[in-house]
mmCIF file of C-alpha atoms in Angstrom:
data_model
loop_
_atom_site.group_PDB
_atom_site.id
_atom_site.type_symbol
_atom_site.label_atom_id
_atom_site.label_comp_id
_atom_site.label_asym_id
_atom_site.label_seq_id
_atom_site.Cartn_x
_atom_site.Cartn_y
_atom_site.Cartn_z
ATOM 1 C CA MET A 1 -24.911 8.464 -37.360
ATOM 2 C CA THR A 2 -24.551 10.080 -33.730
ATOM 3 C CA ILE A 3 -22.335 12.716 -33.362
ATOM 4 C CA SER A 4 -19.181 10.892 -31.931
ATOM 5 C CA PRO A 5 -17.537 13.516 -29.272
ATOM 6 C CA ALA A 6 -14.536 14.028 -31.138
ATOM 7 C CA THR A 7 -16.270 16.069 -33.760
ATOM 8 C CA ARG A 8 -18.664 18.107 -31.140
ATOM 9 C CA ILE A 9 -14.559 18.973 -29.913
ATOM 10 C CA SER A 10 -14.213 20.291 -33.251
ATOM 11 C CA LYS A 11 -17.487 22.160 -33.627
ATOM 12 C CA LEU A 12 -16.649 23.680 -30.166
ATOM 13 C CA ALA A 13 -13.428 24.797 -31.422
ATOM 14 C CA LEU A 14 -15.252 26.545 -34.671
ATOM 15 C CA LEU A 15 -17.654 27.759 -32.100
ATOM 16 C CA THR A 16 -14.909 29.360 -30.156
ATOM 17 C CA LEU A 17 -12.927 30.967 -32.943
ATOM 18 C CA SER A 18 -16.105 33.012 -34.083
ATOM 19 C CA LEU A 19 -16.733 34.252 -30.635
ATOM 20 C CA ALA A 20 -13.115 35.324 -30.301
ATOM 21 C CA ALA A 21 -14.175 36.843 -33.392
ATOM 22 C CA VAL A 22 -16.615 39.172 -31.427
ATOM 23 C CA GLY A 23 -14.928 38.544 -28.488
ATOM 24 C CA PRO A 24 -14.732 42.371 -27.282
ATOM 25 C CA LEU A 25 -18.424 42.981 -27.806
ATOM 26 C CA MET A 26 -18.963 40.528 -25.353
ATOM 27 C CA ALA A 27 -19.364 39.169 -22.266
ATOM 28 C CA ALA A 28 -17.134 36.473 -20.655
ATOM 29 C CA PRO A 29 -17.338 33.517 -23.209
ATOM 30 C CA ALA A 30 -18.435 30.985 -21.075
ATOM 31 C CA ALA A 31 -18.522 28.051 -24.092
ATOM 32 C CA ALA A 32 -14.628 28.638 -24.848
ATOM 33 C CA PRO A 33 -12.880 24.823 -24.491
ATOM 34 C CA SER A 34 -10.404 27.016 -22.803
ATOM 35 C CA PRO A 35 -7.063 24.982 -21.759
ATOM 36 C CA GLN A 36 -8.951 23.986 -18.300
ATOM 37 C CA ALA A 37 -11.997 22.964 -19.582
ATOM 38 C CA ALA A 38 -9.521 21.022 -22.076
ATOM 39 C CA ILE A 39 -7.893 18.677 -18.709
ATOM 40 C CA ALA A 40 -11.286 19.034 -16.997
ATOM 41 C CA ALA A 41 -12.814 16.955 -19.827
ATOM 42 C CA ARG A 42 -10.065 14.365 -20.624
ATOM 43 C CA GLN A 43 -9.653 14.134 -16.603
ATOM 44 C CA ALA A 44 -13.329 13.048 -16.699
ATOM 45 C CA GLY A 45 -12.445 10.746 -19.969
ATOM 46 C CA PHE A 46 -9.733 8.990 -18.469
ATOM 47 C CA LYS A 47 -11.761 8.240 -15.539
ATOM 48 C CA LYS A 48 -14.096 7.083 -17.406
ATOM 49 C CA MET A 49 -12.071 4.718 -18.616
ATOM 50 C CA GLY A 50 -10.426 3.749 -15.629
ATOM 51 C CA ALA A 51 -13.475 2.768 -14.195
ATOM 52 C CA ALA A 52 -14.927 0.436 -17.273
ATOM 53 C CA MET A 53 -11.531 -0.993 -17.017
ATOM 54 C CA LYS A 54 -11.606 -1.440 -13.857
ATOM 55 C CA ALA A 55 -15.341 -3.345 -14.451
ATOM 56 C CA LEU A 56 -13.763 -4.834 -16.969
ATOM 57 C CA ASN A 57 -10.744 -6.914 -14.930
ATOM 58 C CA ASP A 58 -13.283 -7.557 -11.437
ATOM 59 C CA GLN A 59 -15.285 -9.327 -14.367
ATOM 60 C CA LEU A 60 -12.639 -11.086 -15.825
ATOM 61 C CA LYS A 61 -11.413 -12.083 -12.606
ATOM 62 C CA THR A 62 -14.375 -14.052 -11.781
ATOM 63 C CA ASP A 63 -15.122 -17.556 -13.797
ATOM 64 C CA ALA A 64 -17.958 -16.606 -15.609
ATOM 65 C CA PRO A 65 -17.934 -13.559 -16.621
ATOM 66 C CA ALA A 66 -20.858 -11.678 -17.598
ATOM 67 C CA LYS A 67 -20.866 -10.854 -21.391
ATOM 68 C CA ALA A 68 -23.176 -7.556 -21.209
ATOM 69 C CA ALA A 69 -20.544 -6.093 -18.077
ATOM 70 C CA LEU A 70 -18.032 -6.992 -20.582
ATOM 71 C CA ALA A 71 -19.330 -5.422 -23.779
ATOM 72 C CA SER A 72 -20.613 -2.211 -21.699
ATOM 73 C CA ALA A 73 -16.987 -1.929 -20.249
ATOM 74 C CA ALA A 74 -15.558 -2.413 -23.773
ATOM 75 C CA GLN A 75 -17.818 0.384 -25.357
ATOM 76 C CA THR A 76 -17.316 2.901 -22.999
ATOM 77 C CA LEU A 77 -13.658 2.124 -23.099
ATOM 78 C CA THR A 78 -13.601 2.459 -27.063
ATOM 79 C CA MET A 79 -16.259 5.314 -27.199
ATOM 80 C CA THR A 80 -14.231 7.444 -25.040
ATOM 81 C CA ALA A 81 -10.783 6.770 -26.131
ATOM 82 C CA ARG A 82 -11.572 8.643 -29.440
ATOM 83 C CA ALA A 83 -12.744 11.465 -27.657
ATOM 84 C CA GLN A 84 -9.165 11.995 -25.797
ATOM 85 C CA PRO A 85 -6.741 12.881 -28.164
ATOM 86 C CA ALA A 86 -8.896 16.294 -28.910
ATOM 87 C CA LEU A 87 -8.372 16.920 -25.728
ATOM 88 C CA PHE A 88 -4.841 17.945 -25.627
ATOM 89 C CA PRO A 89 -5.075 21.483 -27.214
ATOM 90 C CA ALA A 90 -1.457 23.290 -26.793
ATOM 91 C CA GLY A 91 -1.346 25.717 -23.329
ATOM 92 C CA SER A 92 -3.221 22.399 -21.790
ATOM 93 C CA GLY A 93 -0.368 21.503 -19.676
ATOM 94 C CA PRO A 94 1.394 21.951 -15.926
ATOM 95 C CA ALA A 95 1.563 25.382 -17.693
ATOM 96 C CA ALA A 96 -2.539 25.781 -17.048
ATOM 97 C CA GLY A 97 -2.493 26.843 -13.270
ATOM 98 C CA VAL A 98 -5.034 23.969 -12.549
ATOM 99 C CA ARG A 99 -3.990 20.242 -11.375
ATOM 100 C CA THR A 100 -2.861 18.254 -14.371
ATOM 101 C CA ASP A 101 -0.327 15.122 -14.113
ATOM 102 C CA ALA A 102 -0.127 16.027 -17.654
ATOM 103 C CA LEU A 103 3.296 16.244 -18.715
ATOM 104 C CA PRO A 104 4.879 18.846 -20.744
ATOM 105 C CA ASP A 105 6.749 16.077 -23.202
ATOM 106 C CA ILE A 106 3.053 15.693 -24.852
ATOM 107 C CA TRP A 107 3.671 19.353 -26.479
ATOM 108 C CA THR A 108 7.677 19.029 -27.396
ATOM 109 C CA GLN A 109 6.795 15.182 -28.561
ATOM 110 C CA ARG A 110 3.773 15.184 -29.811
ATOM 111 C CA THR A 111 4.114 12.888 -32.638
ATOM 112 C CA VAL A 112 5.235 9.743 -29.853
ATOM 113 C CA PHE A 113 1.639 11.164 -28.173
ATOM 114 C CA ASP A 114 0.016 11.048 -30.772
ATOM 115 C CA GLY A 115 1.044 7.663 -31.781
ATOM 116 C CA GLN A 116 0.281 6.648 -28.505
ATOM 117 C CA MET A 117 -2.937 7.612 -28.860
ATOM 118 C CA ALA A 118 -3.651 6.074 -31.880
ATOM 119 C CA ARG A 119 -2.859 2.831 -30.478
ATOM 120 C CA MET A 120 -4.872 3.291 -27.246
ATOM 121 C CA ILE A 121 -7.734 3.918 -29.931
ATOM 122 C CA ALA A 122 -6.606 0.788 -32.084
ATOM 123 C CA GLU A 123 -6.418 -1.559 -28.864
ATOM 124 C CA THR A 124 -10.186 -0.576 -27.637
ATOM 125 C CA GLY A 125 -11.078 -1.114 -30.835
ATOM 126 C CA LYS A 126 -9.534 -4.457 -31.043
ATOM 127 C CA LEU A 127 -10.984 -5.154 -27.463
ATOM 128 C CA VAL A 128 -14.766 -4.752 -28.312
ATOM 129 C CA ASN A 129 -13.894 -7.041 -31.127
ATOM 130 C CA VAL A 130 -12.393 -10.035 -29.060
ATOM 131 C CA VAL A 131 -15.465 -9.185 -26.589
ATOM 132 C CA ASN A 132 -18.108 -9.738 -28.950
ATOM 133 C CA SER A 133 -16.012 -13.156 -30.146
ATOM 134 C CA GLY A 134 -17.158 -14.278 -27.124
ATOM 135 C CA ASP A 135 -13.737 -16.484 -26.475
ATOM 136 C CA VAL A 136 -12.818 -15.300 -22.574
ATOM 137 C CA ASP A 137 -9.190 -16.358 -22.628
ATOM 138 C CA ALA A 138 -8.455 -13.926 -25.718
ATOM 139 C CA ILE A 139 -10.592 -11.058 -23.667
ATOM 140 C CA ARG A 140 -8.229 -11.461 -21.037
ATOM 141 C CA VAL A 141 -4.792 -11.128 -23.131
ATOM 142 C CA GLN A 142 -6.563 -7.972 -24.694
ATOM 143 C CA ALA A 143 -7.671 -6.881 -21.519
ATOM 144 C CA LYS A 144 -3.541 -7.008 -20.549
ATOM 145 C CA ALA A 145 -2.796 -5.546 -24.025
ATOM 146 C CA THR A 146 -4.619 -2.802 -23.218
ATOM 147 C CA GLY A 147 -4.068 -1.934 -19.966
ATOM 148 C CA ALA A 148 -0.267 -1.609 -21.785
ATOM 149 C CA THR A 149 -1.471 0.833 -24.121
ATOM 150 C CA CYS A 150 -2.422 3.102 -20.856
ATOM 151 C CA GLY A 151 1.209 1.730 -18.870
ATOM 152 C CA ALA A 152 3.062 2.688 -21.866
ATOM 153 C CA CYS A 153 2.234 5.910 -22.404
ATOM 154 C CA HIS A 154 1.538 7.404 -18.973
ATOM 155 C CA ARG A 155 5.443 5.947 -18.020
ATOM 156 C CA GLN A 156 6.418 8.554 -20.629
ATOM 157 C CA PHE A 157 3.564 11.052 -20.458
ATOM 158 C CA ARG A 158 2.028 10.933 -17.278
ATOM 159 C CA ALA A 159 3.356 12.683 -13.587
ATOM 160 C CA ASP A 160 3.986 9.344 -11.164
ATOM 161 C CA ASN A 161 2.588 10.036 -7.926
ATOM 162 C CA MET B 1 40.941 -21.709 39.091
ATOM 163 C CA ALA B 2 39.086 -22.850 41.523
ATOM 164 C CA THR B 3 37.433 -20.209 42.413
ATOM 165 C CA LEU B 4 36.877 -19.355 38.998
ATOM 166 C CA ALA B 5 34.815 -22.205 38.292
ATOM 167 C CA SER B 6 33.494 -23.207 41.249
ATOM 168 C CA ALA B 7 30.577 -20.600 42.313
ATOM 169 C CA PRO B 8 26.594 -21.539 41.611
ATOM 170 C CA THR B 9 25.911 -17.927 39.650
ATOM 171 C CA GLU B 10 22.610 -16.808 39.226
ATOM 172 C CA PRO B 11 22.708 -16.370 35.240
ATOM 173 C CA ILE B 12 23.612 -13.642 34.147
ATOM 174 C CA HIS B 13 21.383 -12.899 31.196
ATOM 175 C CA MET B 14 17.743 -13.179 30.694
ATOM 176 C CA ARG B 15 15.369 -14.306 27.741
ATOM 177 C CA ILE B 16 12.666 -11.176 26.791
ATOM 178 C CA TRP B 17 12.022 -12.324 23.173
ATOM 179 C CA ASP B 18 11.161 -15.087 21.811
ATOM 180 C CA ILE B 19 12.041 -16.460 18.738
ATOM 181 C CA TYR B 20 8.344 -15.841 17.121
ATOM 182 C CA ILE B 21 8.362 -12.425 17.837
ATOM 183 C CA ARG B 22 12.009 -11.865 16.570
ATOM 184 C CA LEU B 23 10.965 -12.799 13.311
ATOM 185 C CA PHE B 24 7.984 -11.257 13.252
ATOM 186 C CA HIS B 25 9.839 -7.981 13.620
ATOM 187 C CA TRP B 26 12.743 -8.460 11.353
ATOM 188 C CA LEU B 27 10.475 -10.557 8.480
ATOM 189 C CA LEU B 28 8.057 -7.057 8.750
ATOM 190 C CA VAL B 29 11.313 -4.916 8.308
ATOM 191 C CA GLY B 30 12.788 -6.527 5.510
ATOM 192 C CA LEU B 31 9.255 -6.932 3.675
ATOM 193 C CA LEU B 32 8.319 -3.374 4.916
ATOM 194 C CA ALA B 33 11.128 -2.239 2.938
ATOM 195 C CA PHE B 34 10.556 -4.890 -0.394
ATOM 196 C CA SER B 35 6.341 -3.434 -0.297
ATOM 197 C CA TRP B 36 7.841 0.017 -0.285
ATOM 198 C CA TRP B 37 10.750 -0.706 -3.673
ATOM 199 C CA SER B 38 7.990 -2.684 -5.131
ATOM 200 C CA GLY B 39 5.165 -0.504 -5.134
ATOM 201 C CA ARG B 40 7.590 2.603 -5.830
ATOM 202 C CA GLN B 41 8.668 0.465 -9.106
ATOM 203 C CA HIS B 42 4.691 -0.695 -10.028
ATOM 204 C CA GLU B 43 5.742 -4.149 -9.838
ATOM 205 C CA MET B 44 2.205 -4.778 -8.452
ATOM 206 C CA GLU B 45 2.424 -8.631 -9.151
ATOM 207 C CA TRP B 46 5.522 -8.461 -6.156
ATOM 208 C CA HIS B 47 3.901 -6.416 -4.467
ATOM 209 C CA ARG B 48 0.996 -7.900 -3.673
ATOM 210 C CA LEU B 49 2.675 -10.914 -2.307
ATOM 211 C CA SER B 50 4.809 -8.999 -0.321
ATOM 212 C CA GLY B 51 1.431 -7.377 0.866
ATOM 213 C CA TYR B 52 0.033 -10.921 1.826
ATOM 214 C CA ALA B 53 3.106 -11.440 3.628
ATOM 215 C CA ILE B 54 2.839 -8.772 6.256
ATOM 216 C CA LEU B 55 -1.117 -9.123 6.422
ATOM 217 C CA THR B 56 0.246 -13.121 7.508
ATOM 218 C CA LEU B 57 2.323 -11.521 9.495
ATOM 219 C CA LEU B 58 -0.087 -9.158 11.176
ATOM 220 C CA ILE B 59 -3.056 -11.627 11.604
ATOM 221 C CA PHE B 60 -0.228 -13.967 13.784
ATOM 222 C CA ARG B 61 1.209 -11.046 15.572
ATOM 223 C CA LEU B 62 -1.992 -10.439 16.465
ATOM 224 C CA TYR B 63 -2.921 -14.217 17.600
ATOM 225 C CA TRP B 64 0.297 -14.034 19.377
ATOM 226 C CA GLY B 65 -0.659 -11.257 21.586
ATOM 227 C CA PHE B 66 -3.304 -13.649 23.364
ATOM 228 C CA PHE B 67 -1.388 -17.090 22.979
ATOM 229 C CA GLY B 68 2.654 -16.212 22.360
ATOM 230 C CA GLY B 69 5.432 -15.737 24.950
ATOM 231 C CA ARG B 70 4.633 -13.678 28.447
ATOM 232 C CA THR B 71 6.138 -10.449 27.082
ATOM 233 C CA ALA B 72 4.588 -10.751 23.616
ATOM 234 C CA ARG B 73 0.736 -10.603 25.030
ATOM 235 C CA PHE B 74 -0.742 -7.542 25.205
ATOM 236 C CA SER B 75 -2.045 -8.110 28.000
ATOM 237 C CA GLN B 76 1.235 -7.965 29.658
ATOM 238 C CA PHE B 77 2.139 -4.698 27.721
ATOM 239 C CA VAL B 78 -0.855 -2.519 27.272
ATOM 240 C CA ARG B 79 -0.957 -0.050 30.038
ATOM 241 C CA GLY B 80 -3.333 2.930 30.767
ATOM 242 C CA PRO B 81 -1.306 6.255 30.377
ATOM 243 C CA ARG B 82 -0.748 6.330 34.098
ATOM 244 C CA ALA B 83 1.645 4.027 33.952
ATOM 245 C CA ALA B 84 2.811 5.430 30.901
ATOM 246 C CA ILE B 85 3.573 8.523 32.029
ATOM 247 C CA ALA B 86 5.506 6.822 35.466
ATOM 248 C CA TYR B 87 7.705 5.279 33.153
ATOM 249 C CA LEU B 88 8.498 8.529 31.497
ATOM 250 C CA ARG B 89 8.977 10.088 35.243
ATOM 251 C CA SER B 90 11.105 7.021 35.810
ATOM 252 C CA LEU B 91 14.016 7.829 32.777
ATOM 253 C CA ARG B 92 15.629 10.532 34.827
ATOM 254 C CA GLN B 93 16.843 7.752 37.059
ATOM 255 C CA ARG B 94 20.107 6.548 36.836
ATOM 256 C CA PRO B 95 21.073 3.602 36.227
ATOM 257 C CA TYR B 96 18.214 2.772 33.527
ATOM 258 C CA LYS B 97 16.060 0.467 35.007
ATOM 259 C CA ALA B 98 15.114 -1.703 32.180
ATOM 260 C CA ALA B 99 11.290 -2.919 31.587
ATOM 261 C CA ALA B 100 10.552 -7.193 31.430
ATOM 262 C CA GLY B 101 9.745 -6.810 27.826
ATOM 263 C CA HIS B 102 7.799 -3.353 26.105
ATOM 264 C CA ASN B 103 7.941 -0.990 28.448
ATOM 265 C CA PRO B 104 4.299 1.255 29.292
ATOM 266 C CA VAL B 105 5.332 3.915 26.834
ATOM 267 C CA GLY B 106 6.888 1.380 23.911
ATOM 268 C CA GLY B 107 3.835 -0.920 24.394
ATOM 269 C CA TRP B 108 1.640 1.747 22.767
ATOM 270 C CA SER B 109 4.423 2.306 20.064
ATOM 271 C CA VAL B 110 3.684 -1.011 19.247
ATOM 272 C CA LEU B 111 -0.038 -0.564 19.016
ATOM 273 C CA LEU B 112 -0.043 2.260 17.595
ATOM 274 C CA MET B 113 2.484 0.399 14.522
ATOM 275 C CA LEU B 114 0.116 -2.684 14.602
ATOM 276 C CA SER B 115 -3.022 -0.906 13.887
ATOM 277 C CA THR B 116 -1.645 1.661 11.308
ATOM 278 C CA LEU B 117 0.083 -1.026 9.265
ATOM 279 C CA THR B 118 -3.454 -3.380 9.127
ATOM 280 C CA ALA B 119 -5.230 0.023 8.164
ATOM 281 C CA MET B 120 -2.820 0.043 5.568
ATOM 282 C CA VAL B 121 -2.738 -3.519 4.193
ATOM 283 C CA THR B 122 -6.552 -3.219 4.796
ATOM 284 C CA ALA B 123 -6.536 -0.320 2.177
ATOM 285 C CA GLY B 124 -4.346 -2.159 -0.172
ATOM 286 C CA LEU B 125 -6.803 -4.918 -0.642
ATOM 287 C CA PHE B 126 -9.394 -2.349 -1.738
ATOM 288 C CA ALA B 127 -7.012 -0.457 -3.362
ATOM 289 C CA VAL B 128 -7.439 0.713 -7.770
ATOM 290 C CA ASP B 129 -4.646 2.301 -9.743
ATOM 291 C CA VAL B 130 -6.010 5.260 -11.721
ATOM 292 C CA ASP B 131 -5.990 2.894 -15.075
ATOM 293 C CA GLY B 132 -7.751 0.494 -12.919
ATOM 294 C CA ILE B 133 -5.711 -2.360 -14.170
ATOM 295 C CA GLU B 134 -4.069 -3.524 -11.134
ATOM 296 C CA SER B 135 -6.272 -3.674 -7.750
ATOM 297 C CA GLY B 136 -6.275 -5.347 -4.125
ATOM 298 C CA PRO B 137 -7.715 -8.624 -4.086
ATOM 299 C CA LEU B 138 -11.117 -7.214 -2.753
ATOM 300 C CA ALA B 139 -11.709 -3.859 -5.157
ATOM 301 C CA ASP B 140 -14.289 -5.525 -6.792
ATOM 302 C CA TYR B 141 -16.668 -5.127 -4.110
ATOM 303 C CA VAL B 142 -16.511 -1.420 -3.681
ATOM 304 C CA SER B 143 -16.659 0.727 -6.835
ATOM 305 C CA PHE B 144 -13.980 2.358 -9.146
ATOM 306 C CA ASP B 145 -14.091 5.544 -6.897
ATOM 307 C CA GLN B 146 -13.847 4.039 -3.462
ATOM 308 C CA GLY B 147 -11.073 1.709 -4.843
ATOM 309 C CA ARG B 148 -9.335 5.105 -6.023
ATOM 310 C CA ALA B 149 -9.582 6.444 -2.757
ATOM 311 C CA ALA B 150 -8.919 3.215 -0.962
ATOM 312 C CA ALA B 151 -5.467 3.535 -2.604
ATOM 313 C CA GLU B 152 -4.760 7.789 -1.262
ATOM 314 C CA LEU B 153 -5.660 6.420 1.780
ATOM 315 C CA HIS B 154 -3.011 3.633 1.533
ATOM 316 C CA GLY B 155 -0.510 6.291 0.191
ATOM 317 C CA LEU B 156 -1.194 8.787 2.962
ATOM 318 C CA LEU B 157 -0.954 6.023 5.826
ATOM 319 C CA LEU B 158 2.520 4.929 4.514
ATOM 320 C CA ASN B 159 3.490 8.844 5.568
ATOM 321 C CA LEU B 160 2.316 7.849 8.768
ATOM 322 C CA VAL B 161 4.229 4.199 9.029
ATOM 323 C CA LEU B 162 7.485 5.936 8.079
ATOM 324 C CA ALA B 163 6.669 8.489 10.725
ATOM 325 C CA LEU B 164 6.532 5.916 13.207
ATOM 326 C CA VAL B 165 9.624 3.862 11.822
ATOM 327 C CA GLY B 166 11.744 7.035 12.094
ATOM 328 C CA LEU B 167 10.048 8.097 16.264
ATOM 329 C CA HIS B 168 11.190 4.250 16.451
ATOM 330 C CA LEU B 169 14.760 4.092 15.254
ATOM 331 C CA PHE B 170 15.200 7.772 17.270
ATOM 332 C CA ALA B 171 13.871 5.377 20.327
ATOM 333 C CA ILE B 172 16.596 3.422 19.686
ATOM 334 C CA LEU B 173 19.294 5.743 19.514
ATOM 335 C CA PHE B 174 17.828 7.439 22.551
ATOM 336 C CA TYR B 175 18.042 4.809 24.177
ATOM 337 C CA ARG B 176 21.488 3.251 23.020
ATOM 338 C CA LEU B 177 22.887 7.215 23.755
ATOM 339 C CA GLY B 178 21.087 8.213 26.460
ATOM 340 C CA LEU B 179 20.459 5.505 28.925
ATOM 341 C CA ARG B 180 22.980 3.386 27.877
ATOM 342 C CA HIS B 181 21.168 0.504 26.831
ATOM 343 C CA ASP B 182 21.120 -1.319 23.822
ATOM 344 C CA LEU B 183 17.516 -2.433 22.037
ATOM 345 C CA ILE B 184 18.868 -4.024 19.183
ATOM 346 C CA GLY B 185 20.943 -7.068 20.587
ATOM 347 C CA PRO B 186 17.949 -8.599 22.792
ATOM 348 C CA MET B 187 15.427 -8.101 19.307
ATOM 349 C CA ILE B 188 18.138 -9.923 17.360
ATOM 350 C CA HIS B 189 19.531 -12.623 20.076
ATOM 351 C CA GLY B 190 16.280 -12.783 22.335
ATOM 352 C CA ARG B 191 18.872 -11.884 25.704
ATOM 353 C CA ARG B 192 19.709 -8.796 27.903
ATOM 354 C CA ALA B 193 22.045 -8.972 31.129
ATOM 355 C CA LYS B 194 19.463 -9.163 33.939
ATOM 356 C CA GLY B 195 19.330 -6.863 35.974
ATOM 357 C CA ALA B 196 19.691 -7.124 40.124
ATOM 358 C CA GLY B 197 16.109 -8.745 41.584
ATOM 359 C CA GLU B 198 14.902 -10.087 37.976
ATOM 360 C CA THR B 199 14.289 -13.329 37.622
ATOM 361 C CA ALA B 200 15.280 -15.592 34.241
ATOM 362 C CA ASP B 201 11.490 -17.154 33.791
ATOM 363 C CA HIS B 202 11.034 -18.781 30.955
ATOM 364 C CA LEU B 203 9.095 -16.858 28.354
ATOM 365 C CA GLY B 204 7.008 -19.847 27.614
ATOM 366 C CA ALA B 205 6.491 -19.484 23.941
ATOM 367 C CA SER B 206 4.980 -22.824 22.480
ATOM 368 C CA PRO B 207 6.018 -23.588 19.114
ATOM 369 C CA TRP B 208 2.454 -26.024 18.618
ATOM 370 C CA LYS B 209 0.765 -23.014 19.493
ATOM 371 C CA ALA B 210 3.018 -20.564 17.089
ATOM 372 C CA LEU B 211 2.536 -23.156 14.242
ATOM 373 C CA VAL B 212 -1.397 -22.846 15.044
ATOM 374 C CA GLY B 213 -1.085 -18.953 15.070
ATOM 375 C CA LEU B 214 1.523 -19.605 11.328
ATOM 376 C CA LEU B 215 -1.540 -21.885 9.962
ATOM 377 C CA PHE B 216 -4.285 -19.821 10.874
ATOM 378 C CA ALA B 217 -2.992 -16.262 9.724
ATOM 379 C CA ALA B 218 -2.140 -18.459 6.520
ATOM 380 C CA THR B 219 -5.289 -19.454 6.246
ATOM 381 C CA CYS B 220 -6.997 -16.138 6.628
ATOM 382 C CA THR B 221 -4.503 -14.487 4.001
ATOM 383 C CA TYR B 222 -5.138 -17.345 1.354
ATOM 384 C CA ALA B 223 -8.933 -16.671 1.543
ATOM 385 C CA ILE B 224 -8.542 -12.879 1.221
ATOM 386 C CA ALA B 225 -5.916 -12.812 -1.671
ATOM 387 C CA GLN B 226 -9.066 -15.351 -3.326
ATOM 388 C CA GLY B 227 -11.608 -12.761 -2.416
ATOM 389 C CA PHE B 228 -13.117 -15.214 -0.719
ATOM 390 C CA ARG B 229 -13.856 -16.918 -4.460
ATOM 391 C CA LEU B 230 -13.096 -20.218 -2.600
#
């Protein structure tokens, strides 16, 4: 089994904790997943998902979508989706001092937000299964359902600009 | 009674805008407003359709600039900078003497608006939203990053369009209040009062040529909307 990005993040967190303990003895703890680093990581993840979603939809626009391209896009979506929830630590909102469209509501309505994240993971997982089934019409429906999950969460928790 | 009815006076009005130019103008006003609203509301199905309608209008206008009525033709209203400066100087003279169509400065304003709108529509054709879900009809010819850049450009050009619309409205107000010259009425009914020494020639706008232009514009737009997968 490969290490999923989510586990990698928690390992990083552990490492940071231990680093923080010896912090005064060390130079700047470069490995710390600071709010800024979390923001950069989740933005890169969402960007990857956006590109995968586009690749998927580009294929679905054609009469004969390429199965390999669909499968690879769906795989990227579900793998990246699973890593995203851990990348919203407290303090990584607009107050972090770097550009982020994440709204403060993410942290004040954390359970709602976590529910949306779980939905994203569920829908992208379903997408992989439907793509494997090979039924193009069903893939179109599931691609739309997945996109709707993105949109619903963004309307609620992302600044619109 | 006899004195009133008999004199075979010259016509007091002259046509300056053909019906196709006026339709183009007012449809564009409505569609720009609708595009803005639908874009804001993320009504992307409507936004795309509105963009296609604007694209059809722009292609038609380009065609009409060569085959349209006299005042619609680029050859009639695209003038050099010297003519534009001379026109600006002439604005100090009273009474104001209107041009028979676009004046040399207005001509540049028309070109600027048409090219800005064309650039904006073109950027929209390639644009991709941040989620990779909604996109223009040609977005699958470019990468996600290029599509995002097109979307950003689309948004930036909106500011330029809004600025040009503002300038346009300001100019209309200036002509109305400063020069006592109405620009809105003629754009509705196509006529204005004929000045001394002006002739009331026909504009020579052919309905057949307009129909050909419309079919041409609609065909081009259809092909683009299908992403050239015909």
